[in-house]
Tab-separated table of C-alpha atoms in Angstrom:
chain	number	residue	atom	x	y	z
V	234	UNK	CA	7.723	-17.887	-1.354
V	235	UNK	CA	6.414	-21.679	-1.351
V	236	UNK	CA	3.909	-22.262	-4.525
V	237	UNK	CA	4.833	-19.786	-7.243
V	238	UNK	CA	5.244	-20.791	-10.578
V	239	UNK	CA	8.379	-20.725	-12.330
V	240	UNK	CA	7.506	-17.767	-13.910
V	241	UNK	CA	6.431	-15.983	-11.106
V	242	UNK	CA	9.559	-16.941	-9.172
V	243	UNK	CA	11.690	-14.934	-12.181
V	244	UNK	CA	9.727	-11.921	-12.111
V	245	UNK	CA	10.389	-11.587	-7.942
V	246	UNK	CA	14.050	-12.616	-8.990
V	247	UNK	CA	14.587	-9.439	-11.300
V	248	UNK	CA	12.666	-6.898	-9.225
V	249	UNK	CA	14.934	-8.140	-6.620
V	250	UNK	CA	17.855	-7.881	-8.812
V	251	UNK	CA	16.507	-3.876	-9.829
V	252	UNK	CA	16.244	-3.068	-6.533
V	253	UNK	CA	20.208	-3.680	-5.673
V	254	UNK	CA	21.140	-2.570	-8.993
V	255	UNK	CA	19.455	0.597	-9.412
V	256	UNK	CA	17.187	1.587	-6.118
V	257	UNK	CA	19.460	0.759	-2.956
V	258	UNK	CA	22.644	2.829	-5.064
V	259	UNK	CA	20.688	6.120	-5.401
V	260	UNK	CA	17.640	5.655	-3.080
V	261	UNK	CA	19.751	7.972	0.257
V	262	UNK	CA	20.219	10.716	-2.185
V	263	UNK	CA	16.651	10.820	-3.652
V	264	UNK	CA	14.641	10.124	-0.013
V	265	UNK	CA	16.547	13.089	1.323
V	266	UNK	CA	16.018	15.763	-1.479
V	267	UNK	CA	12.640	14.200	-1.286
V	268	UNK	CA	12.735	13.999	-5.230
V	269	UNK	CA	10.254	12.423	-7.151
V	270	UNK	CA	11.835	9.103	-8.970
V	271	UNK	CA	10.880	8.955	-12.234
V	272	UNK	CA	13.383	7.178	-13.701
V	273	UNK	CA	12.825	3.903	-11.524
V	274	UNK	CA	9.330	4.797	-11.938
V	275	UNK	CA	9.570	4.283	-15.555
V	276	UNK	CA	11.862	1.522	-15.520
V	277	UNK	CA	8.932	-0.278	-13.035
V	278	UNK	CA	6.452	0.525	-16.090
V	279	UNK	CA	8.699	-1.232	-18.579
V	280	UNK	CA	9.624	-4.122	-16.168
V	281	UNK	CA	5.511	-4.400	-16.383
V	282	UNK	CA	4.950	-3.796	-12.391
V	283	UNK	CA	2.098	-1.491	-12.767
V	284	UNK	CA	0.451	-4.414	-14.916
V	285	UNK	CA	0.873	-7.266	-12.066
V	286	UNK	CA	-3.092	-7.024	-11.164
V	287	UNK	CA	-4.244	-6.882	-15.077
V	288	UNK	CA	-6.117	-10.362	-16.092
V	289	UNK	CA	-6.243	-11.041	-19.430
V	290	UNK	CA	-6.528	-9.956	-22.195
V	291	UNK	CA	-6.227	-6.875	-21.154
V	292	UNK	CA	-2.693	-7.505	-19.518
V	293	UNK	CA	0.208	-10.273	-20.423
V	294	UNK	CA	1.447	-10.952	-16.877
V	295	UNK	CA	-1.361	-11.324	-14.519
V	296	UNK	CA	0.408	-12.826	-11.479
V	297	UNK	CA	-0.997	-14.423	-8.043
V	298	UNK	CA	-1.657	-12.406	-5.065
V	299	UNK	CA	1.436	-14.618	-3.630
V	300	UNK	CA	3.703	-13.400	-6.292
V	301	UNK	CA	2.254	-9.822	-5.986
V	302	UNK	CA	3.229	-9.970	-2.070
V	303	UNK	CA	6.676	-11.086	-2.738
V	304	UNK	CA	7.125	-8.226	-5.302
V	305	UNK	CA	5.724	-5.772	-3.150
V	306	UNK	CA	8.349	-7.225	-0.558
V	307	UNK	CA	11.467	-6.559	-2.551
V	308	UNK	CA	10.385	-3.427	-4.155
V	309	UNK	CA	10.333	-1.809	-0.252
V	310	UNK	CA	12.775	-3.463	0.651
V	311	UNK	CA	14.757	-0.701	-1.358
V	312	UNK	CA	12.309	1.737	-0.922
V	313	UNK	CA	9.319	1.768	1.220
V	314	UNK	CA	7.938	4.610	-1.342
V	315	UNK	CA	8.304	2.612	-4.620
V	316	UNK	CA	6.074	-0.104	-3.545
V	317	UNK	CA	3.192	2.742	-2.871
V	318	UNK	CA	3.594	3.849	-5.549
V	319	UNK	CA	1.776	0.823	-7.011
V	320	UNK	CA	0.018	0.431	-4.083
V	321	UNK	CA	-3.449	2.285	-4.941
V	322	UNK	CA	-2.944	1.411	-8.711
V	323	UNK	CA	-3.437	-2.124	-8.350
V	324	UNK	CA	-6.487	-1.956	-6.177
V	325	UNK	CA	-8.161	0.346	-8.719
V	326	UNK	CA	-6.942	-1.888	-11.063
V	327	UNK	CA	-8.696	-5.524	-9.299
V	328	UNK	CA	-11.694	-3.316	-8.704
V	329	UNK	CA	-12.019	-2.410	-12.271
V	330	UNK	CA	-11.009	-5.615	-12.997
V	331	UNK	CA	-13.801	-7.153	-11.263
V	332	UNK	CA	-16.474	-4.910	-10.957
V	333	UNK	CA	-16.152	-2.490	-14.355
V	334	UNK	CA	-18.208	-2.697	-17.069
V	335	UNK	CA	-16.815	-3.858	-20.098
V	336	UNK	CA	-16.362	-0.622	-21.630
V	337	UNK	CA	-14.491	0.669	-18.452
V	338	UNK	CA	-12.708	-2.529	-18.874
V	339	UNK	CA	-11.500	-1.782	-22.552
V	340	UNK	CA	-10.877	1.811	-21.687
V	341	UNK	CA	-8.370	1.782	-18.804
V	342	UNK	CA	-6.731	-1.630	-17.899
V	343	UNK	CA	-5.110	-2.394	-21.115
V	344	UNK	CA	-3.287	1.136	-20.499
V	345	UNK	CA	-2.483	0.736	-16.949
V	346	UNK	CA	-1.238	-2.518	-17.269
V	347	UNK	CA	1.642	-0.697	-19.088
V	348	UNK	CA	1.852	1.871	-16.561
V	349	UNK	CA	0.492	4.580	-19.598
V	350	UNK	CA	-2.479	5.331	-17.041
V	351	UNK	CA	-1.645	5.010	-13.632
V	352	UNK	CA	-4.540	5.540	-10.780
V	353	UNK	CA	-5.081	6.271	-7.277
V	354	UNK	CA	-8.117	5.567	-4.958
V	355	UNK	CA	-9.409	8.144	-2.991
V	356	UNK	CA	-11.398	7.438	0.628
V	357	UNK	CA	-9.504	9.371	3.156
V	358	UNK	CA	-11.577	13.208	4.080
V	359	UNK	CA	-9.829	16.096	6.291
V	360	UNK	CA	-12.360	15.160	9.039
V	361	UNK	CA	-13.621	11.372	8.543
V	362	UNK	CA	-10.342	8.978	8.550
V	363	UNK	CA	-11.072	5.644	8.965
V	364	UNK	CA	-14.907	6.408	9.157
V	365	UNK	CA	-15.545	5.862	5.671
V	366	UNK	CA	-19.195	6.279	6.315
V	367	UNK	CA	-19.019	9.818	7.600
V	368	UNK	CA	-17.855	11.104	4.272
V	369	UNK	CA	-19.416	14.250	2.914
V	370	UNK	CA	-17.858	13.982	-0.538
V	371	UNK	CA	-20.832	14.246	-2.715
V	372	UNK	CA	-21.733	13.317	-6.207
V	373	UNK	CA	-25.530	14.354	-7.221
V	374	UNK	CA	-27.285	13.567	-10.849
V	375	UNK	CA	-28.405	15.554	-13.678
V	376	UNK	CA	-29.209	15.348	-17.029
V	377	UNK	CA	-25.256	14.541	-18.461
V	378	UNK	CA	-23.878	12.747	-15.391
V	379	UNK	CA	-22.641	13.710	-11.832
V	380	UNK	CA	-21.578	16.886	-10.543
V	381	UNK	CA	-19.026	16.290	-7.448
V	382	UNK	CA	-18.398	18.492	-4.438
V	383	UNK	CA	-16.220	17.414	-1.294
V	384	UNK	CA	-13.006	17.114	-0.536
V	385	UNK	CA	-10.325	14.247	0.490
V	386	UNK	CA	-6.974	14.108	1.956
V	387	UNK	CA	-3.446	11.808	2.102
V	388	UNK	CA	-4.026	10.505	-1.446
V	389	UNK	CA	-0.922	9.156	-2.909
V	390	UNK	CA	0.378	9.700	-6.403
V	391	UNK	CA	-2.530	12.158	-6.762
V	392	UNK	CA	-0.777	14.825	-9.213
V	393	UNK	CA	0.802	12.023	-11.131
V	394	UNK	CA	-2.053	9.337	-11.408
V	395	UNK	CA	-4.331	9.948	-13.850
V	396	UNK	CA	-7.040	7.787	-13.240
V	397	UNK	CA	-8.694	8.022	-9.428
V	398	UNK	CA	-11.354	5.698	-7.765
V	399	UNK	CA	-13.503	8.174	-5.840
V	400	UNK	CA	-15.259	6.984	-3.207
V	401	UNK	CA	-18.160	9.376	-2.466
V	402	UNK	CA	-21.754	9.548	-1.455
V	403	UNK	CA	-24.603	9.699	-4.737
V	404	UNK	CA	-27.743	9.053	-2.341
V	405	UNK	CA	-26.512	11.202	0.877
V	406	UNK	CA	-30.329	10.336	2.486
V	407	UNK	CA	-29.469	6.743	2.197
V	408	UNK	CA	-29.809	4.459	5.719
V	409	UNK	CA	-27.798	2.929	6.324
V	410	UNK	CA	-25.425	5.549	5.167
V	411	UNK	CA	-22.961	2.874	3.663
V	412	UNK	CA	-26.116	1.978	1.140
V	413	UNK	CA	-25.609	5.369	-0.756
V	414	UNK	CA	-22.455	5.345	-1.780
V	415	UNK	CA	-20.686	5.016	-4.878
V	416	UNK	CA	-16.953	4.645	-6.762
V	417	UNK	CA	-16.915	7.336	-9.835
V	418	UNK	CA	-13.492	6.642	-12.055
V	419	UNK	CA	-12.724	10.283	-12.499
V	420	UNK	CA	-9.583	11.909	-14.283
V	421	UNK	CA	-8.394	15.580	-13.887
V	422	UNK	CA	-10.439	18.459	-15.560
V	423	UNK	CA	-12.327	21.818	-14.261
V	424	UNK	CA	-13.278	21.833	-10.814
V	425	UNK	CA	-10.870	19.065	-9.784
V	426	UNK	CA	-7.908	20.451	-7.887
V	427	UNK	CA	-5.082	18.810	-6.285
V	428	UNK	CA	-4.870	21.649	-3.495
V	429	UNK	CA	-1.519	20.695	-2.036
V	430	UNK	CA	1.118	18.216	-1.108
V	431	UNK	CA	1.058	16.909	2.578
V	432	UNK	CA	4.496	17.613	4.072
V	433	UNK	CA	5.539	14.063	5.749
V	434	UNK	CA	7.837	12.148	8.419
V	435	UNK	CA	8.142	9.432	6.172
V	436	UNK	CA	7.182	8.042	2.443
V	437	UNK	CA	9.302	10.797	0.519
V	438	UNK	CA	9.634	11.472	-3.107
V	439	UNK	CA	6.174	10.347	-3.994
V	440	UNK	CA	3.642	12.918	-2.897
V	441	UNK	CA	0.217	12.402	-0.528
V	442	UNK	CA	-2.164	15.086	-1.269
V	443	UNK	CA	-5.190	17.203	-0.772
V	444	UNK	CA	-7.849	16.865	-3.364
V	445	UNK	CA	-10.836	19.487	-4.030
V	446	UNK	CA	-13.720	18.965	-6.149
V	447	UNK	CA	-16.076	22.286	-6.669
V	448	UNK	CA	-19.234	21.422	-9.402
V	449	UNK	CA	-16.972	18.674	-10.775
V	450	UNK	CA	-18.211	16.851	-13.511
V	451	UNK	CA	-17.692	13.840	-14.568
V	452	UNK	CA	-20.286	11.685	-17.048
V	453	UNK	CA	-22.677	8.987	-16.019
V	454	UNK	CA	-20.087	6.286	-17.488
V	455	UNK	CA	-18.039	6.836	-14.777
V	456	UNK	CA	-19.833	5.108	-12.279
V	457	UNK	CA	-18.209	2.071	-11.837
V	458	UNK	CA	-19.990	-0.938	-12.463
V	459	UNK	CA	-22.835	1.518	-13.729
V	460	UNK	CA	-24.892	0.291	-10.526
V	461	UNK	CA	-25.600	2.809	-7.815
V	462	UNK	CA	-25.067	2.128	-3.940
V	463	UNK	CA	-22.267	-0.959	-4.414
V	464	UNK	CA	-19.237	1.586	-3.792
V	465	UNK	CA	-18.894	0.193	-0.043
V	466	UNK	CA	-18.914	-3.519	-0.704
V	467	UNK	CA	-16.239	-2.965	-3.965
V	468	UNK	CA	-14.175	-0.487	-1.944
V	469	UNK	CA	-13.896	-2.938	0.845
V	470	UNK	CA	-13.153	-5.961	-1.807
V	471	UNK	CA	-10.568	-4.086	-3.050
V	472	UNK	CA	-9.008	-3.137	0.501
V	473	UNK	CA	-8.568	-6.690	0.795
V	474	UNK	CA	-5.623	-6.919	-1.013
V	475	UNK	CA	-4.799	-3.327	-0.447
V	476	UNK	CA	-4.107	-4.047	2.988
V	477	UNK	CA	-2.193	-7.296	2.028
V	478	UNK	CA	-0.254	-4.990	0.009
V	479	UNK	CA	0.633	-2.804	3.316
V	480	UNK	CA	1.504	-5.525	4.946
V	481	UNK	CA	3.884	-6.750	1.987
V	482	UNK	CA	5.601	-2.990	2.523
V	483	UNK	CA	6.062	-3.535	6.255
V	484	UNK	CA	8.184	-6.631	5.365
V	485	UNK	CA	9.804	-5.095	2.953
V	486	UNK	CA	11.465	-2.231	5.572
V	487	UNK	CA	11.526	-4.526	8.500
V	488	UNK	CA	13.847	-6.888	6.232
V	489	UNK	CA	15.788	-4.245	5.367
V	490	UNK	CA	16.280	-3.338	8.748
V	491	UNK	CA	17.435	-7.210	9.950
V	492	UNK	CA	20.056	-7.478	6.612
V	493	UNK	CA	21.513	-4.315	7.719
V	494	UNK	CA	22.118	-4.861	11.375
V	495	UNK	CA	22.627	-8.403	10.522
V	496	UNK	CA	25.623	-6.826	8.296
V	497	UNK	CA	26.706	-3.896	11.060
V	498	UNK	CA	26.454	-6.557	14.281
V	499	UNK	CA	29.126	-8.880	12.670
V	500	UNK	CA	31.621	-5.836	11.454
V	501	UNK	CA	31.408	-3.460	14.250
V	502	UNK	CA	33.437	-4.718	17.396
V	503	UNK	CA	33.131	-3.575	20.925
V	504	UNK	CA	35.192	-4.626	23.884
V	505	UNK	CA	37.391	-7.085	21.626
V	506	UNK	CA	34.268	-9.029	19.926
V	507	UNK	CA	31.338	-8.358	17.344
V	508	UNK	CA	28.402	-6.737	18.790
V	509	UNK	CA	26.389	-9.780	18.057
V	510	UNK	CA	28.416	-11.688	20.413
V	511	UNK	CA	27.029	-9.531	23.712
V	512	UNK	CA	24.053	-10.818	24.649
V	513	UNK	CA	21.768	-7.858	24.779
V	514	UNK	CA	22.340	-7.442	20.366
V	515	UNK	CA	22.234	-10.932	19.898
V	516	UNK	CA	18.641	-11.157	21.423
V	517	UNK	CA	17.764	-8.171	19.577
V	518	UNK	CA	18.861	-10.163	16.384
V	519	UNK	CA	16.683	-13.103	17.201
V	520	UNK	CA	13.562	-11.271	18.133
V	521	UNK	CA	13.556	-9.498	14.952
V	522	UNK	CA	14.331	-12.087	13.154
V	523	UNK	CA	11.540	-14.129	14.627
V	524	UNK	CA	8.921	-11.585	14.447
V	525	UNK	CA	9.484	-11.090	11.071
V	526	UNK	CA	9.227	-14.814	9.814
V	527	UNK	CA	5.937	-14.751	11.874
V	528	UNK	CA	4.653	-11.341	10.006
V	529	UNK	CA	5.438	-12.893	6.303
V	530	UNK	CA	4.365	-16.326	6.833
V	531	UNK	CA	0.532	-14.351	8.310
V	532	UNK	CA	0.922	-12.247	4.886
V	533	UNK	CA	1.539	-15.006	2.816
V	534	UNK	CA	-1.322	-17.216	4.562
V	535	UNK	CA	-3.932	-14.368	3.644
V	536	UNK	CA	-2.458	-13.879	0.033
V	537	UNK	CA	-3.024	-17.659	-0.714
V	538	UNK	CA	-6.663	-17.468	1.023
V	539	UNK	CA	-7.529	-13.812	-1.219
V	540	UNK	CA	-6.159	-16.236	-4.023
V	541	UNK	CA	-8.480	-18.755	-3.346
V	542	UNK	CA	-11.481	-16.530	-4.054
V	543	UNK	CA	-12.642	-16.557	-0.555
V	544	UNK	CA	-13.270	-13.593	1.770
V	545	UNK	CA	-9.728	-12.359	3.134
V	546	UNK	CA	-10.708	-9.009	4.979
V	547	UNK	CA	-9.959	-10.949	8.426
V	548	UNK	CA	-6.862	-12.333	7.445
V	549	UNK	CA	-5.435	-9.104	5.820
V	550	UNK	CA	-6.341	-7.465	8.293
V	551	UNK	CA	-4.187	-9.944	10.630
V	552	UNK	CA	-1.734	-9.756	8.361
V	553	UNK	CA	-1.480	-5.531	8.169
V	554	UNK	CA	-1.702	-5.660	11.718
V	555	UNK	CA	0.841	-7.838	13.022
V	556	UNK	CA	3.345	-6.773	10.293
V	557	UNK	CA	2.629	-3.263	10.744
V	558	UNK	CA	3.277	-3.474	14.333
V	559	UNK	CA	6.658	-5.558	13.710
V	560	UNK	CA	7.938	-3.564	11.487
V	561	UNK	CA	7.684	-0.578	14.058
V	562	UNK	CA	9.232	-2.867	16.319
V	563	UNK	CA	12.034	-4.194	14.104
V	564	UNK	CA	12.832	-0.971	13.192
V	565	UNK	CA	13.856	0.319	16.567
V	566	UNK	CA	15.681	-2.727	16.961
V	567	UNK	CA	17.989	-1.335	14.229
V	568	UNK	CA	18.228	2.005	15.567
V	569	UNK	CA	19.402	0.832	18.769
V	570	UNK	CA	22.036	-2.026	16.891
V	571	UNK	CA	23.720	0.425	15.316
V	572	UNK	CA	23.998	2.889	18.202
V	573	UNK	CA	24.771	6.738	17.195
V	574	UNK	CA	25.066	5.723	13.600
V	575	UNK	CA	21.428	4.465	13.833
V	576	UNK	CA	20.345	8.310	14.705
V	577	UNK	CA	22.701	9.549	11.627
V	578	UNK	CA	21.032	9.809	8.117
V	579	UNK	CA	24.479	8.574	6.476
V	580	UNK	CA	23.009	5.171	7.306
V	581	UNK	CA	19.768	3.732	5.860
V	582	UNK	CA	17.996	2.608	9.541
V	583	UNK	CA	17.063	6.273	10.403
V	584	UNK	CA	14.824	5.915	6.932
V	585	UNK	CA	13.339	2.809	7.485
V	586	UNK	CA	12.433	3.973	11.671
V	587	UNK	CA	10.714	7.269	9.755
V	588	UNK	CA	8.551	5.099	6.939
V	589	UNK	CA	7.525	2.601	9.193
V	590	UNK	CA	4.786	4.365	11.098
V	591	UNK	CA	3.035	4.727	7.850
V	592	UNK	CA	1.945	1.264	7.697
V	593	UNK	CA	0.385	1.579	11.482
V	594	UNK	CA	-1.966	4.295	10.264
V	595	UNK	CA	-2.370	3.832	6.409
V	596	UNK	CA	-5.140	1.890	4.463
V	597	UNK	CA	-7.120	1.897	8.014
V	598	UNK	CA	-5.067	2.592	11.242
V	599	UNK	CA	-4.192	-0.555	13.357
V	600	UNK	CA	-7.371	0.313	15.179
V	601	UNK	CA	-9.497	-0.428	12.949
V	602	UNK	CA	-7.846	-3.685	11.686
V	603	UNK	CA	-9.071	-5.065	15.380
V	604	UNK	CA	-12.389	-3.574	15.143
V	605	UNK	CA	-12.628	-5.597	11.801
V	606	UNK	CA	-10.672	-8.747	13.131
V	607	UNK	CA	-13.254	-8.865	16.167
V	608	UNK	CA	-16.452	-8.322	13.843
V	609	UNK	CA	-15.518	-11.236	11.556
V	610	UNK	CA	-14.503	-13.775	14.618
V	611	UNK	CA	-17.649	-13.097	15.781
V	612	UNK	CA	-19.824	-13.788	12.404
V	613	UNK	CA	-17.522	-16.653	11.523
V	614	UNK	CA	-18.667	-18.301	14.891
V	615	UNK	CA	-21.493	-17.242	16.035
V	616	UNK	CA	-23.569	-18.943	18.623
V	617	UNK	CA	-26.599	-19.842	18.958
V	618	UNK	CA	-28.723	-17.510	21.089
């Protein structure tokens, strides 16, 4: 990517050079078993990954959201399920980061800049999706704190993160409805239970799960920021890069996808010639290519604006969307390249066709990218009535 520094360009060269080393060798067997990967789990905490959205001093290698896209890239690349796995971590950790008070600063990004903590952020509810403003996830006052009672669904890394942003209504009379919520940073304890995994197409061997809170309590320090009401303006801050971060993971696969049946179209031969030599592949090669240099250079136009300090929620939304959508598209491409094999789970394509949908629907469906994409065209040029 154009405009990293040196250093940054090194740390995307060795999480490139971990992914063929030790993901793409083992990551068939694990996605299949559907087994949890802790060992390139903790060799991402000691390569300093979880730490990549950690300013100082609280982390040593803070890097740009440009750097953070290209990592993102490679690490799903190998595995789609590796990059979420740091997915929700560093959004908790910018909105910490930004919005935390300094003693929620102190107490959790030093230790998930190491990877010692790592966190999750919890929005989605079994009957609200996208409408974040339907939630019934309740957290009322009294004398020591909050006490918590809802309930919210696909959460990723939920058993293993131990740190989770929890969006969640603490004025439920408030109008507009949006006005009463808040973010609580909540860890595990009585009345907190992880009810079950979510069985999956897609995204293996890191779970997505069902999370219960009955009289939960957690202590008035836990309200991030330690204002009241700001939960929907920080949540949607942080889904700024969150969804730039989707987007980064539908490159990823869809590259994956090209390299392979860039790779298969030039060894397998059919009526004396490569495949990529009939027509009918060879345009299947150039439209994927060519959809997926338009997807990353969109990404990488909305990492360099969130970089800026400006307001990227139209632009990463552009950028989830289109890439999203590509990848889907790419994807298919590769199943239909490499034929029969393509439908066989000896070959990698069948994995990245199944992952691929999740970046349609997750961290707001495709849906609501345009609802947000037309809302912003239209405040950015309003006319005069």
């Amino acid at each position: 990517m154009d405009g990293l520094t040196g250093e940054e360009s090194a740390i995307v060269a060795v999480v490139g050079e971990f992914v063929d080393r030790e993901v793409r060798p083992v990551v068939r067997e694990l996605e299949h078993a559907n087994a949890y990967p802790e060992k390139l789990i903790e060799q991402m905490k000691q390569m300093g990954i979880f730490g990549l959205a950690v300013p100082a001093p609280w982390g040593e290698a803070q890097v740009s959201a440009r750097c953070y896209a290209a990592v993102t890239e490679e690490l799903a690349r190998g595995w789609m399920s590796l990059a979420g796995a740091m997915g929700g971590h560093t959004v908790v950790a910018k909105l910490i980061a930004t919005y935390g008070t300094p003693e929620q600063k102190d107490a959790y990004l030093p230790r998930m800049a190491t990877g010692q903590v790592r966190a999750t952020m919890a929005l989605t509810e079994p009957g609200g999706g996208s409408d974040l403003q339907a939630l019934r996830t309740v957290a009322r006052r009294d004398a020591g704190g909050y006490i918590v009672n809802g309930s919210k669904t696909w959460i990723t890394n939920a058993r293993r993160s131990q740190l989770i942003a929890l969006l969640c209504k603490t004025d439920p009379d408030a109008r507009p409805a949006h006005t009463g919520m808040s973010i609580l940073l909540v860890e595990h304890g009585p009345g907190f239970q992880v009810s079950r995994d979510l069985p999956k197409l897609g995204y293996k061997g890191v779970e997505s799960c069902e999370l219960t809170f009955d009289d939960f309590r957690v202590p008035a320090s836990a309200l991030l920021g330690g204002t009241e009401g700001q939960g929907f303006s920080q949540m949607m801050r942080g889904l700024e890069i969150g969804r730039i971060q989707v987007a980064c993971r539908a490159l990823g696969v869809a590259r994956a996808a090209l390299e392979d049946s860039l790779r298969y179209a030039q060894q397998r031969e059919s009526f004396g010639k490569p495949i990529w030599q009939h027509q009918s592949v060879g345009n299947y090669l150039a439209d994927m290519a060519t959809k997926l240099e338009a997807a990353r250079q969109l990404v990488h136009y909305a990492a360099r604006r969130y970089d800026s300090g400006e307001r990227t929620d139209m632009e990463a939304g552009m950028a989830k969307l289109f890439a999203s959508e590509a990848a889907m598209e790419i994807t298919l491409s590769a199943v239909r390249i490499h034929g029969g094999y393509g439908y066989s789970t000896e070959f990698d394509v069948e994995r990245y066709f199944r992952d691929a949908p999740l970046m349609i629907v997750g961290e707001g469906t495709n849906e609501i990218q345009r609802n947000v994409i037309a809302r912003q065209l239209i405040n950015r040029h309003r006319i005069d009535s």
